[in-house]
Amino acid sequence: MSQYDQEDYINEDEIPDFHDEGELDDYLNDEEYDLMNQVLPEVKEGMKDYHGWTTFDLKLAILDSDFGSNEALLDLKKQYKKKKNNVDNAMGNLKISGTPTPTLSPTPSSINSKNKTSNNPQLANDEIEVLSDDDLDGEVSSSHWVKEEVDEKIIKAYKRAIQPTKPRNPIDVKEYIDTQAKPHLNFVVLGHVDAGKSTLMGRLLYDIGAVDKNKIRKLKKESEQIGKGSFHLAWVMDQTTEERERGVTVSICTSDFKTPSANFTIVDAPGHRDFVPNAIAGVSQADVAVLSVDCGTDAFESGFNLDGQTKEHTLLARSMDISTIVVAMNKMDTVDWSATRFFQIQDELMDWFKKIGYKEDQIKWIPLSGFSGEGVYKIPYPEEQNWYEGPSLVETLEAVATKVNDESRKEVLDKPFIFSILEVSSSKKNDESILAGKVESGSIQPGETITIYPSEQSCLVDKILTGRELESTNIAVKGEFVTLKLRQSHPKDIEGGDLCASVGYDIKSGRKFKIRLSTFQMNRPLLPGTSVMLFRGVYEQPARINKLLTLIDRKDPSKVVKKKVKHLPSNKTAVVEIELTERRRWIPMVTIDENKHIGRVIIRKDGRSVATGAILEVE
């Protein structure tokens, strides 16, 4: 321990009244902060047989005792009582089920589940066991004992499978991906509102043959009846009444199509700033982004410079591990296929891409018209477009699909099966669930058993369905959107955003997460206690930044720049602790080392995306 002269210690008369732990930490200088972190674990260990204290209480005692652990412990043990041998008087026979009357119950971290195979402390049985001394940590917080209604949703504890089951009709996965599997690419369509995203995708689906002429004719008639005759192609993607009346995409829409060399899933994300959370969910499901840019006069500028969504969408793509962006330079017919306009926009956008971390070879550029079809698939360019001789949009996507497929091959063969759930539905059978989602790694076959988190129920995969027609298939591999029909399942305890994994691969669930957080440009710095919204896939939960642990180098995360962090400004990276604040059901999380795609989160505040995070640890 470092030795301090008497004059280095804080004069007791000068110590102010602290309202919380954050204020105390801010008051300490760097040396005192380091010393506090050295002494605190020793004091915590000495207080483990006492109850009622908080970390804040311990820090105050350490400060009052001039950072002496023995003096602090003597003072603390006079203030707090030792734990009793049992807590029957405190808890009684606490029931989770029964009449909906208010009762005292422990937070998820206090529950001692009867299911000894579970590693999720949130899971509860019909009756909670009386806790012993060993079950209780001496530290409490304001939320340690909470009053709540017993009819609030609690996940039932299920017995997890230990032994995997074999596929009914086993397929050699290596042979399958080498000989039978076509490359599969999921791409999200991004861009400012009115950049023509839905029209472009409607044109692509029509030209490729995924939408028949009769449907297009019907949509054209319906759009003309409400005075939106030019919107018929967009209506292929925008299917709800709200989307058609407003002329903007609101929800996430997925569509599948095939070419002779690849299979594709389109995720059409909203462009309006009111629906950025939906766009985040869309980006989280994609391998590649197609950015639709309106090249019309002044249109690009309004979407890029004047608080438009082009920058935020591309920033989200970069944050969520999208390594390739295909820029669809749309509506080029409105500027007579001007090469000057094309290269002017390209230069401005490329400067932005480089600023957020993209390299030139990660960006593809295609001039096209989503409305008339030139540059999309096979419709040739007009005579005035004589300066671009590159591939069409579909040809570019086919080339990217092959590259992505080659890169992900290892994750199919060597990684465990992980599946992110997007939608859940039940069937007529009580023990049957239908889960729609995406295979994040590995592969799955009918007959195999999987475990769903956070409920930790193990289920048998009865069928795998794919495509809009839900055709049965014998295998699904990384990157594919499929529907799993499960037996021996309980759909009431499954939600969109939950994760599935192969038997033997455990996924942690929790309320507190240690995150490597990189901030964007912000109006105000982030402080301990700041309320934010945390996004992971389709999950969207209120959260709070508990602690700013260390400031680290943005380019080299292993290099610590500063140990004591009082605030986190724009364009900085730090290790922080974040806690969910309003949801009792915990979130299953994988770390960035386990899966670089779903081990990421987005943080938003005051209606803006302010940071991206990589999950380092689930507590």
Coordinates of C-alpha atoms in Angstrom, one line a residue:
M1 CA 0.0 0.0 0.0
S2 CA 1.2 3.5 -0.8
Q3 CA 2.5 5.5 2.1
Y4 CA 1.1 9.0 2.5
D5 CA 2.3 11.9 4.6
Q6 CA -0.2 13.3 7.1
E7 CA -0.7 16.5 5.0
D8 CA -1.8 14.3 2.0
Y9 CA -4.9 13.1 3.8
I10 CA -8.1 15.0 3.7
N11 CA -8.9 17.2 6.6
E12 CA -12.0 15.9 8.3
D13 CA -13.4 19.4 8.6
E14 CA -13.2 19.9 4.9
I15 CA -15.1 16.8 3.9
P16 CA -18.5 17.8 2.4
D17 CA -21.7 15.9 2.7
F18 CA -22.0 13.4 -0.2
H19 CA -25.3 12.4 -1.5
D20 CA -24.2 9.3 -3.4
E21 CA -21.2 7.2 -4.4
G22 CA -20.7 9.1 -7.6
E23 CA -20.2 12.4 -5.8
L24 CA -17.7 10.8 -3.4
D25 CA -15.7 9.4 -6.3
D26 CA -15.6 12.7 -8.1
Y27 CA -14.3 14.4 -4.9
L28 CA -11.2 12.1 -4.7
N29 CA -8.1 12.9 -6.6
D30 CA -6.4 10.2 -8.7
E31 CA -4.2 8.8 -5.9
E32 CA -7.0 8.7 -3.4
Y33 CA -9.3 7.0 -5.9
D34 CA -6.7 4.3 -6.5
L35 CA -6.2 3.9 -2.8
M36 CA -9.9 3.6 -2.2
N37 CA -10.1 0.8 -4.7
Q38 CA -7.2 -1.0 -3.0
V39 CA -8.8 -0.8 0.5
L40 CA -12.5 -1.4 -0.4
P41 CA -12.3 -5.2 -1.3
E42 CA -10.6 -5.8 2.1
V43 CA -13.3 -4.0 4.0
K44 CA -16.1 -5.7 2.0
E45 CA -14.6 -9.1 3.0
G46 CA -14.5 -8.0 6.6
M47 CA -18.2 -7.0 6.5
K48 CA -19.5 -10.2 4.8
D49 CA -21.0 -11.5 8.1
Y50 CA -22.9 -8.2 8.6
H51 CA -26.0 -6.9 6.8
G52 CA -27.6 -3.6 5.9
W53 CA -24.6 -1.8 4.5
T54 CA -24.0 -0.4 1.0
T55 CA -20.7 0.2 -0.9
F56 CA -21.3 3.9 -0.3
D57 CA -21.4 3.3 3.4
L58 CA -18.1 1.4 3.2
K59 CA -16.4 4.2 1.2
L60 CA -17.5 6.9 3.6
A61 CA -16.0 4.9 6.5
I62 CA -12.8 4.4 4.6
L63 CA -12.6 8.1 3.9
D64 CA -13.3 8.9 7.5
S65 CA -10.6 6.6 8.7
D66 CA -7.9 8.1 6.4
F67 CA -8.0 5.0 4.1
G68 CA -7.2 2.6 7.0
S69 CA -9.0 -0.7 6.6
N70 CA -8.8 -1.8 10.3
E71 CA -10.1 1.5 11.6
A72 CA -12.9 1.5 9.0
L73 CA -13.9 -2.0 10.0
L74 CA -14.0 -1.2 13.7
D75 CA -16.3 1.7 13.1
L76 CA -18.6 -0.2 10.7
K77 CA -19.0 -3.2 13.0
K78 CA -20.3 -0.9 15.7
Q79 CA -23.0 0.4 13.3
Y80 CA -24.3 -2.8 11.7
K81 CA -25.6 -6.0 13.1
K82 CA -24.3 -9.5 12.4
K83 CA -26.5 -11.8 10.3
K84 CA -28.8 -14.2 12.1
N85 CA -28.8 -18.0 11.5
N86 CA -32.0 -17.8 9.5
V87 CA -34.2 -15.2 8.0
D88 CA -37.6 -16.9 8.6
N89 CA -38.8 -13.9 10.5
A90 CA -37.8 -11.6 7.7
M91 CA -39.2 -13.5 4.8
G92 CA -41.7 -16.1 6.0
N93 CA -42.9 -18.6 3.5
L94 CA -42.8 -16.3 0.5
K95 CA -45.0 -17.4 -2.4
I96 CA -44.7 -16.3 -6.0
S97 CA -48.1 -17.7 -7.1
G98 CA -51.4 -17.1 -5.4
T99 CA -53.7 -14.2 -4.9
P100 CA -52.4 -10.9 -6.2
T101 CA -51.5 -9.1 -3.0
P102 CA -48.5 -7.0 -2.4
T103 CA -45.6 -8.8 -0.7
L104 CA -41.9 -8.5 -0.1
S105 CA -39.8 -10.5 -2.4
P106 CA -36.1 -10.6 -3.2
T107 CA -34.6 -9.2 -6.4
P108 CA -33.6 -11.8 -9.0
S109 CA -30.1 -11.9 -7.6
S110 CA -31.4 -13.1 -4.2
I111 CA -33.5 -16.0 -5.4
N112 CA -32.2 -19.4 -4.5
S113 CA -33.8 -21.6 -7.1
K114 CA -34.7 -25.3 -6.4
N115 CA -33.5 -26.2 -9.9
K116 CA -29.9 -26.9 -9.3
T117 CA -29.1 -27.3 -13.0
S118 CA -29.9 -23.6 -13.6
N119 CA -27.2 -21.0 -13.8
N120 CA -29.8 -18.1 -14.1
P121 CA -30.5 -16.7 -10.6
Q122 CA -33.6 -14.9 -11.9
L123 CA -35.6 -18.1 -12.4
A124 CA -38.2 -18.7 -9.8
N125 CA -40.2 -21.8 -8.7
D126 CA -43.7 -21.7 -7.4
E127 CA -42.2 -21.2 -3.9
I128 CA -38.9 -19.6 -3.0
E129 CA -36.7 -21.4 -0.5
V130 CA -35.9 -19.6 2.7
L131 CA -32.5 -18.1 2.3
S132 CA -29.6 -19.1 4.5
D133 CA -26.7 -16.9 5.6
D134 CA -24.7 -18.0 2.7
D135 CA -27.4 -17.0 0.2
L136 CA -27.4 -13.4 1.4
D137 CA -24.7 -10.9 0.5
G138 CA -24.2 -8.3 3.2
E139 CA -24.4 -5.5 0.8
V140 CA -27.9 -4.0 0.0
S141 CA -29.1 -1.3 -2.3
S142 CA -32.2 0.7 -2.4
S143 CA -33.7 -1.9 -4.7
H144 CA -32.5 -5.0 -2.8
W145 CA -35.8 -5.6 -1.2
V146 CA -38.6 -4.4 -3.4
K147 CA -42.4 -4.3 -2.9
E148 CA -44.2 -5.7 -5.9
E149 CA -47.4 -7.3 -7.1
V150 CA -47.2 -11.1 -7.2
D151 CA -49.1 -11.2 -10.5
E152 CA -46.1 -9.5 -12.1
K153 CA -44.5 -11.8 -14.7
I154 CA -41.9 -14.1 -13.4
I155 CA -40.1 -16.7 -15.4
K156 CA -40.7 -20.2 -14.3
A157 CA -37.6 -22.4 -13.7
Y158 CA -37.2 -25.2 -16.2
K159 CA -34.9 -28.2 -16.2
R160 CA -32.2 -27.8 -18.8
A161 CA -31.1 -30.7 -21.0
I162 CA -27.6 -31.9 -20.4
Q163 CA -27.2 -34.3 -23.2
P164 CA -27.7 -33.2 -26.8
T165 CA -30.0 -35.2 -29.1
K166 CA -29.2 -36.4 -32.6
P167 CA -30.9 -35.2 -35.8
R168 CA -33.6 -37.4 -37.1
N169 CA -32.0 -37.5 -40.6
P170 CA -28.4 -36.4 -40.1
I171 CA -26.8 -34.2 -42.7
D172 CA -23.1 -33.8 -42.9
V173 CA -22.8 -30.0 -42.5
K174 CA -19.4 -29.6 -44.2
E175 CA -20.6 -31.5 -47.2
Y176 CA -23.8 -29.6 -47.3
I177 CA -22.2 -26.1 -47.4
D178 CA -19.5 -27.3 -49.9
T179 CA -21.9 -28.9 -52.4
Q180 CA -25.5 -27.9 -51.8
A181 CA -25.8 -24.6 -49.9
K182 CA -26.1 -21.4 -52.0
P183 CA -24.6 -18.2 -50.6
H184 CA -27.1 -16.4 -48.5
L185 CA -27.0 -12.6 -47.9
N186 CA -29.1 -10.6 -45.5
F187 CA -29.1 -6.9 -46.4
V188 CA -30.7 -3.9 -44.7
V189 CA -31.9 -1.0 -46.8
L190 CA -31.1 2.3 -45.2
G191 CA -31.4 6.0 -46.1
H192 CA -33.2 9.2 -45.3
V193 CA -37.0 9.4 -45.5
D194 CA -38.1 9.7 -49.2
A195 CA -34.8 8.4 -50.5
G196 CA -36.9 5.8 -52.5
K197 CA -35.9 2.7 -50.4
S198 CA -39.2 0.9 -50.6
T199 CA -39.7 1.8 -54.3
L200 CA -36.2 0.5 -55.1
M201 CA -36.8 -2.8 -53.4
G202 CA -40.2 -3.1 -54.9
R203 CA -38.6 -2.6 -58.4
L204 CA -35.9 -5.2 -57.6
L205 CA -38.5 -7.8 -56.5
Y206 CA -40.6 -7.2 -59.5
D207 CA -37.7 -7.3 -62.0
I208 CA -36.3 -10.5 -60.4
G209 CA -39.6 -12.2 -60.7
A210 CA -40.4 -12.4 -57.0
V211 CA -43.6 -10.4 -57.5
D212 CA -46.0 -11.1 -60.3
K213 CA -47.5 -8.6 -62.7
N214 CA -51.0 -9.1 -61.4
K215 CA -50.0 -8.0 -57.9
I216 CA -48.2 -4.9 -59.3
R217 CA -51.2 -4.1 -61.4
K218 CA -53.5 -4.4 -58.3
L219 CA -51.1 -2.2 -56.3
K220 CA -51.0 0.5 -59.0
K221 CA -54.8 0.6 -59.1
E222 CA -55.1 0.9 -55.3
S223 CA -52.4 3.6 -55.1
E224 CA -54.1 5.6 -57.9
Q225 CA -57.4 5.5 -56.0
I226 CA -55.8 7.5 -53.1
G227 CA -53.8 9.8 -55.3
K228 CA -50.4 8.1 -54.9
G229 CA -50.1 6.4 -58.2
S230 CA -46.2 6.5 -58.2
F231 CA -46.1 4.6 -54.9
H232 CA -47.2 1.2 -56.2
L233 CA -43.7 -0.3 -56.2
A234 CA -43.1 1.0 -52.7
W235 CA -46.3 -0.8 -51.6
V236 CA -44.7 -4.1 -52.3
M237 CA -42.7 -3.5 -49.1
D238 CA -44.9 -1.0 -47.3
Q239 CA -47.9 -3.2 -46.5
T240 CA -49.7 -1.5 -43.5
T241 CA -52.3 1.2 -43.8
E242 CA -50.2 3.6 -41.8
E243 CA -47.2 3.2 -44.1
R244 CA -49.3 3.6 -47.2
E245 CA -51.2 6.7 -46.0
R246 CA -48.0 8.4 -44.7
G247 CA -45.8 7.3 -47.6
V248 CA -43.0 6.2 -45.2
T249 CA -41.9 2.9 -43.9
V250 CA -42.7 2.4 -40.2
S251 CA -42.1 -1.2 -39.3
I252 CA -39.4 -3.6 -40.4
C253 CA -40.3 -5.6 -43.5
T254 CA -38.5 -8.7 -44.7
S255 CA -38.7 -10.2 -48.2
D256 CA -36.9 -13.2 -49.7
F257 CA -35.7 -13.6 -53.3
K258 CA -33.4 -15.9 -55.2
T259 CA -31.1 -15.5 -58.2
P260 CA -29.3 -18.4 -59.9
S261 CA -26.2 -17.9 -57.7
A262 CA -27.5 -16.7 -54.3
N263 CA -30.4 -16.4 -51.9
F264 CA -31.3 -13.1 -50.3
T265 CA -33.3 -11.6 -47.5
I266 CA -34.2 -7.9 -47.7
V267 CA -34.7 -6.0 -44.4
D268 CA -36.4 -2.7 -45.3
A269 CA -35.8 -0.4 -42.3
P270 CA -37.6 2.9 -41.7
G271 CA -35.9 6.1 -42.7
H272 CA -37.9 8.6 -40.6
R273 CA -36.1 9.7 -37.4
D274 CA -39.2 8.8 -35.4
F275 CA -38.6 5.1 -36.2
V276 CA -34.8 4.9 -35.7
P277 CA -35.3 2.1 -33.0
N278 CA -36.9 0.0 -35.7
A279 CA -33.9 0.8 -38.0
I280 CA -31.6 -0.4 -35.3
A281 CA -33.4 -3.7 -35.1
G282 CA -33.1 -4.0 -38.9
V283 CA -29.4 -3.3 -39.0
S284 CA -28.8 -5.9 -36.2
Q285 CA -30.1 -8.6 -38.5
A286 CA -28.1 -7.7 -41.6
D287 CA -24.7 -8.7 -43.1
V288 CA -24.5 -5.8 -45.5
A289 CA -26.3 -2.4 -45.9
V290 CA -27.7 -0.9 -49.1
L291 CA -27.8 2.8 -48.6
S292 CA -30.4 4.5 -50.9
V293 CA -29.3 8.1 -51.7
D294 CA -31.7 10.6 -53.4
C295 CA -29.5 12.2 -56.0
G296 CA -32.2 14.7 -57.0
T297 CA -31.4 18.5 -56.8
D298 CA -31.0 19.5 -53.1
A299 CA -32.5 16.1 -52.0
F300 CA -29.1 14.6 -51.0
E301 CA -28.2 17.7 -49.1
S302 CA -31.4 17.6 -47.0
G303 CA -30.8 14.0 -46.1
F304 CA -27.1 14.4 -45.4
N305 CA -26.4 17.9 -44.1
L306 CA -29.6 19.3 -42.7
D307 CA -30.1 16.9 -39.7
G308 CA -31.2 14.0 -42.0
Q309 CA -30.9 10.3 -41.2
T310 CA -28.2 9.4 -43.8
K311 CA -25.4 10.0 -41.3
E312 CA -27.1 8.3 -38.4
H313 CA -28.0 5.2 -40.4
T314 CA -24.5 4.7 -41.7
L315 CA -23.1 5.3 -38.2
L316 CA -25.5 2.6 -36.9
A317 CA -24.3 0.2 -39.7
R318 CA -20.7 0.8 -38.7
S319 CA -21.5 0.3 -35.0
M320 CA -23.3 -3.0 -35.7
D321 CA -20.4 -4.6 -37.6
I322 CA -21.7 -4.0 -41.1
S323 CA -18.5 -4.2 -43.1
T324 CA -19.8 -3.5 -46.6
I325 CA -22.1 -0.7 -47.8
V326 CA -23.6 -0.7 -51.3
V327 CA -24.5 2.8 -52.1
A328 CA -27.5 2.9 -54.4
M329 CA -27.3 6.3 -56.1
N330 CA -31.0 6.5 -56.6
K331 CA -33.2 8.8 -58.7
M332 CA -30.4 9.5 -61.1
D333 CA -33.0 9.9 -63.9
T334 CA -34.2 13.2 -62.2
V335 CA -30.8 14.8 -62.9
D336 CA -30.5 13.3 -66.4
W337 CA -27.8 10.8 -65.3
S338 CA -25.4 13.6 -64.6
A339 CA -21.8 12.3 -63.9
T340 CA -21.0 15.6 -62.2
R341 CA -23.8 15.1 -59.7
F342 CA -22.8 11.4 -59.1
F343 CA -19.2 12.2 -58.3
Q344 CA -20.0 15.3 -56.2
I345 CA -22.2 13.2 -53.9
Q346 CA -19.7 10.3 -53.9
D347 CA -16.9 12.6 -52.7
E348 CA -19.0 14.0 -49.9
L349 CA -20.2 10.6 -48.7
M350 CA -16.7 9.1 -49.0
D351 CA -15.3 11.7 -46.7
W352 CA -18.0 10.8 -44.1
F353 CA -17.4 7.0 -44.5
K354 CA -13.7 7.4 -43.9
K355 CA -14.4 9.6 -40.8
I356 CA -16.5 6.8 -39.2
G357 CA -14.0 4.1 -40.0
Y358 CA -14.8 2.6 -43.5
K359 CA -12.2 2.1 -46.2
E360 CA -12.7 2.7 -49.9
D361 CA -12.8 -1.0 -50.8
Q362 CA -15.7 -1.5 -48.3
I363 CA -18.0 0.9 -50.3
K364 CA -19.7 0.0 -53.6
W365 CA -21.4 2.6 -55.8
I366 CA -24.1 2.0 -58.4
P367 CA -26.1 4.8 -60.3
L368 CA -29.7 3.7 -60.8
S369 CA -33.4 4.6 -60.8
G370 CA -35.6 2.6 -58.5
F371 CA -38.7 3.9 -60.2
S372 CA -37.8 3.1 -63.9
G373 CA -35.4 0.2 -63.1
E374 CA -32.1 1.2 -64.9
G375 CA -29.1 -0.1 -63.0
V376 CA -31.2 -2.4 -60.7
Y377 CA -31.2 -5.7 -62.6
K378 CA -31.4 -6.1 -66.4
I379 CA -33.0 -2.9 -67.6
P380 CA -30.2 -1.1 -69.6
Y381 CA -29.1 2.4 -68.9
P382 CA -30.3 5.2 -71.2
E383 CA -27.9 6.8 -73.8
E384 CA -27.0 9.7 -71.6
Q385 CA -25.5 7.4 -69.0
N386 CA -22.3 6.5 -70.8
W387 CA -19.8 7.0 -67.9
Y388 CA -20.5 4.0 -65.7
E389 CA -19.8 0.5 -66.9
G390 CA -19.8 -1.4 -63.6
P391 CA -22.2 -4.1 -62.4
S392 CA -25.9 -3.6 -61.6
L393 CA -27.3 -3.6 -58.0
V394 CA -28.2 -7.3 -58.2
E395 CA -24.9 -8.3 -59.7
T396 CA -23.1 -6.4 -56.9
L397 CA -25.2 -8.1 -54.2
E398 CA -24.4 -11.5 -55.7
A399 CA -20.6 -10.8 -55.6
V400 CA -20.9 -9.6 -52.0
A401 CA -23.0 -12.7 -51.1
T402 CA -20.2 -15.0 -52.3
K403 CA -17.6 -13.1 -50.3
V404 CA -19.7 -13.1 -47.1
N405 CA -20.5 -16.8 -47.5
D406 CA -16.7 -17.6 -47.8
E407 CA -16.0 -15.5 -44.7
S408 CA -18.7 -17.1 -42.5
R409 CA -18.0 -20.7 -43.4
K410 CA -15.8 -21.2 -40.3
E411 CA -18.6 -19.9 -38.1
V412 CA -21.0 -22.5 -39.5
L413 CA -18.6 -25.4 -38.9
D414 CA -16.8 -24.4 -35.7
K415 CA -19.2 -22.3 -33.7
P416 CA -22.1 -23.5 -31.6
F417 CA -25.7 -23.0 -32.8
I418 CA -27.0 -19.6 -31.6
F419 CA -30.4 -18.3 -32.7
S420 CA -31.9 -14.8 -32.1
I421 CA -35.7 -14.8 -31.8
L422 CA -37.6 -12.1 -33.6
E423 CA -41.2 -13.3 -33.1
V424 CA -42.9 -16.0 -31.0
S425 CA -46.3 -17.6 -31.5
S426 CA -48.0 -20.6 -30.0
S427 CA -50.0 -23.4 -31.7
K428 CA -53.0 -25.5 -30.8
K429 CA -50.8 -27.9 -29.0
N430 CA -49.9 -26.8 -25.4
D431 CA -46.3 -27.8 -25.6
E432 CA -45.5 -26.4 -29.1
S433 CA -43.9 -23.0 -29.9
I434 CA -43.2 -21.4 -33.3
L435 CA -40.1 -19.1 -33.3
A436 CA -39.1 -16.9 -36.2
G437 CA -35.6 -15.6 -36.2
K438 CA -32.1 -15.7 -37.5
V439 CA -29.3 -18.3 -37.1
E440 CA -26.4 -16.2 -35.7
S441 CA -23.8 -19.0 -35.8
G442 CA -23.5 -22.8 -36.3
S443 CA -26.3 -25.0 -37.7
I444 CA -29.4 -26.8 -36.6
Q445 CA -31.3 -29.9 -37.8
P446 CA -34.8 -31.3 -36.9
G447 CA -34.5 -33.7 -34.0
E448 CA -31.8 -31.7 -32.1
T449 CA -32.4 -30.1 -28.7
I450 CA -31.8 -26.4 -28.0
T451 CA -32.1 -24.3 -24.8
I452 CA -33.8 -20.9 -24.8
Y453 CA -32.5 -18.1 -22.6
P454 CA -33.3 -16.5 -20.2
S455 CA -36.0 -19.1 -19.3
E456 CA -33.5 -22.0 -19.8
Q457 CA -36.1 -24.3 -21.1
S458 CA -34.8 -27.1 -23.4
C459 CA -36.9 -27.9 -26.4
L460 CA -36.9 -30.3 -29.3
V461 CA -36.6 -28.9 -32.8
D462 CA -39.5 -30.6 -34.6
K463 CA -39.4 -28.8 -37.9
I464 CA -37.4 -26.1 -39.7
L465 CA -39.4 -23.9 -42.1
T466 CA -38.0 -21.4 -44.5
G467 CA -39.2 -18.7 -47.0
R468 CA -42.5 -16.9 -47.3
E469 CA -44.3 -20.2 -48.1
L470 CA -42.7 -21.8 -44.9
E471 CA -41.3 -24.8 -46.8
S472 CA -39.8 -27.6 -44.7
T473 CA -36.0 -28.0 -44.8
N474 CA -33.6 -30.4 -43.1
I475 CA -31.0 -27.9 -42.0
A476 CA -30.5 -24.2 -41.3
V477 CA -27.0 -22.6 -41.1
K478 CA -25.6 -19.2 -40.0
G479 CA -27.1 -16.2 -41.7
E480 CA -30.5 -17.8 -42.6
F481 CA -33.9 -16.5 -41.4
V482 CA -36.0 -19.5 -40.5
T483 CA -38.9 -20.5 -38.4
L484 CA -38.4 -23.3 -35.8
K485 CA -41.3 -25.4 -34.7
L486 CA -40.5 -26.6 -31.2
R487 CA -41.9 -29.4 -29.0
Q488 CA -41.7 -29.6 -25.2
S489 CA -41.7 -25.8 -25.0
H490 CA -43.6 -23.1 -23.1
P491 CA -44.3 -20.1 -25.3
K492 CA -45.5 -17.9 -22.4
D493 CA -42.0 -17.7 -21.2
I494 CA -40.4 -16.8 -24.6
E495 CA -40.2 -13.4 -26.0
G496 CA -38.8 -11.7 -29.1
G497 CA -35.1 -10.9 -28.4
D498 CA -34.5 -14.1 -26.4
L499 CA -31.6 -16.3 -27.6
C500 CA -31.4 -20.0 -28.3
A501 CA -28.3 -22.2 -28.2
S502 CA -27.3 -25.8 -28.6
V503 CA -27.2 -28.0 -25.6
G504 CA -24.0 -27.5 -23.6
Y505 CA -23.5 -23.9 -24.6
D506 CA -24.7 -21.6 -21.8
I507 CA -25.8 -18.0 -22.4
K508 CA -25.7 -15.6 -19.4
S509 CA -28.7 -13.4 -18.5
G510 CA -28.5 -10.3 -16.3
R511 CA -29.4 -6.8 -15.4
K512 CA -25.8 -5.4 -15.2
F513 CA -23.3 -5.4 -18.0
K514 CA -19.8 -4.2 -18.4
I515 CA -19.5 -2.6 -21.8
R516 CA -16.8 -1.0 -23.9
L517 CA -18.7 2.2 -24.9
S518 CA -17.6 4.4 -27.8
T519 CA -19.5 7.7 -27.9
F520 CA -20.6 9.6 -31.0
Q521 CA -20.9 13.4 -31.3
M522 CA -23.1 14.5 -28.4
N523 CA -24.5 17.8 -27.0
R524 CA -23.6 16.8 -23.4
P525 CA -21.2 14.3 -21.9
L526 CA -22.4 11.1 -20.2
L527 CA -22.2 11.1 -16.4
P528 CA -22.7 8.3 -13.8
G529 CA -26.4 8.0 -13.2
T530 CA -27.4 9.1 -16.8
S531 CA -30.6 7.4 -18.0
V532 CA -30.4 6.0 -21.5
M533 CA -32.2 3.5 -23.8
L534 CA -30.3 0.3 -24.5
F535 CA -30.9 -1.6 -27.8
R536 CA -29.7 -5.1 -28.5
G537 CA -31.4 -6.5 -31.6
V538 CA -35.2 -6.2 -31.1
Y539 CA -34.7 -5.6 -27.4
E540 CA -35.2 -2.0 -26.2
Q541 CA -34.9 -1.4 -22.5
P542 CA -34.5 1.7 -20.2
A543 CA -31.1 1.6 -18.5
R544 CA -28.7 3.7 -16.4
I545 CA -25.0 4.2 -16.6
N546 CA -23.9 3.1 -13.1
K547 CA -20.1 3.6 -13.3
L548 CA -17.5 5.0 -15.7
L549 CA -14.7 2.6 -14.9
T550 CA -11.8 3.5 -17.2
L551 CA -11.1 5.7 -20.2
I552 CA -9.3 3.7 -22.9
D553 CA -7.6 4.4 -26.2
R554 CA -10.1 4.4 -29.0
K555 CA -7.8 2.6 -31.4
D556 CA -6.2 0.3 -28.9
P557 CA -8.8 -0.8 -26.3
S558 CA -6.1 -2.6 -24.2
K559 CA -4.4 0.7 -23.4
V560 CA -5.9 2.5 -20.4
V561 CA -5.8 6.3 -20.7
K562 CA -7.3 7.3 -17.4
K563 CA -8.4 5.2 -14.4
K564 CA -10.7 7.8 -12.8
V565 CA -13.4 9.0 -15.1
K566 CA -15.8 11.7 -14.0
H567 CA -17.6 12.1 -17.4
L568 CA -17.5 10.7 -20.9
P569 CA -17.5 13.3 -23.7
S570 CA -18.0 13.0 -27.4
N571 CA -15.8 10.6 -29.5
K572 CA -14.2 8.9 -26.6
T573 CA -14.1 5.2 -25.5
A574 CA -14.5 3.9 -22.0
V575 CA -15.3 0.8 -20.0
V576 CA -18.6 1.4 -18.2
E577 CA -21.2 -0.5 -16.1
I578 CA -24.7 -0.3 -17.3
E579 CA -27.8 -1.5 -15.5
L580 CA -31.4 -2.1 -16.7
T581 CA -33.8 0.0 -14.6
E582 CA -37.4 -0.8 -15.4
R583 CA -37.7 -4.4 -16.4
R584 CA -37.7 -7.4 -14.1
R585 CA -37.1 -9.8 -16.9
W586 CA -33.4 -10.1 -17.5
I587 CA -31.8 -9.9 -20.9
P588 CA -29.7 -12.8 -22.3
M589 CA -26.4 -11.4 -23.6
V590 CA -23.3 -12.8 -25.3
T591 CA -19.9 -11.0 -25.1
I592 CA -18.2 -9.5 -28.1
D593 CA -15.6 -12.4 -27.9
E594 CA -18.4 -15.0 -28.2
N595 CA -20.2 -13.4 -31.1
K596 CA -19.0 -10.1 -32.7
H597 CA -22.4 -9.4 -34.2
I598 CA -24.9 -9.9 -31.4
G599 CA -22.4 -9.0 -28.7
R600 CA -23.0 -5.3 -29.5
V601 CA -25.5 -2.7 -28.3
I602 CA -26.6 0.8 -29.2
I603 CA -27.2 3.5 -26.6
R604 CA -29.7 6.3 -27.3
K605 CA -30.6 9.4 -25.3
D606 CA -33.1 12.2 -25.9
G607 CA -34.1 10.6 -29.2
R608 CA -30.6 10.3 -30.6
S609 CA -28.0 7.6 -30.9
V610 CA -25.1 8.6 -28.7
A611 CA -22.9 5.6 -28.4
T612 CA -22.2 2.0 -29.4
G613 CA -21.1 -0.7 -27.0
A614 CA -19.4 -4.1 -27.0
I615 CA -20.4 -6.4 -24.2
L616 CA -17.4 -7.4 -22.1
E617 CA -19.0 -9.1 -19.2
V618 CA -22.5 -10.1 -17.9
E619 CA -22.9 -9.8 -14.2

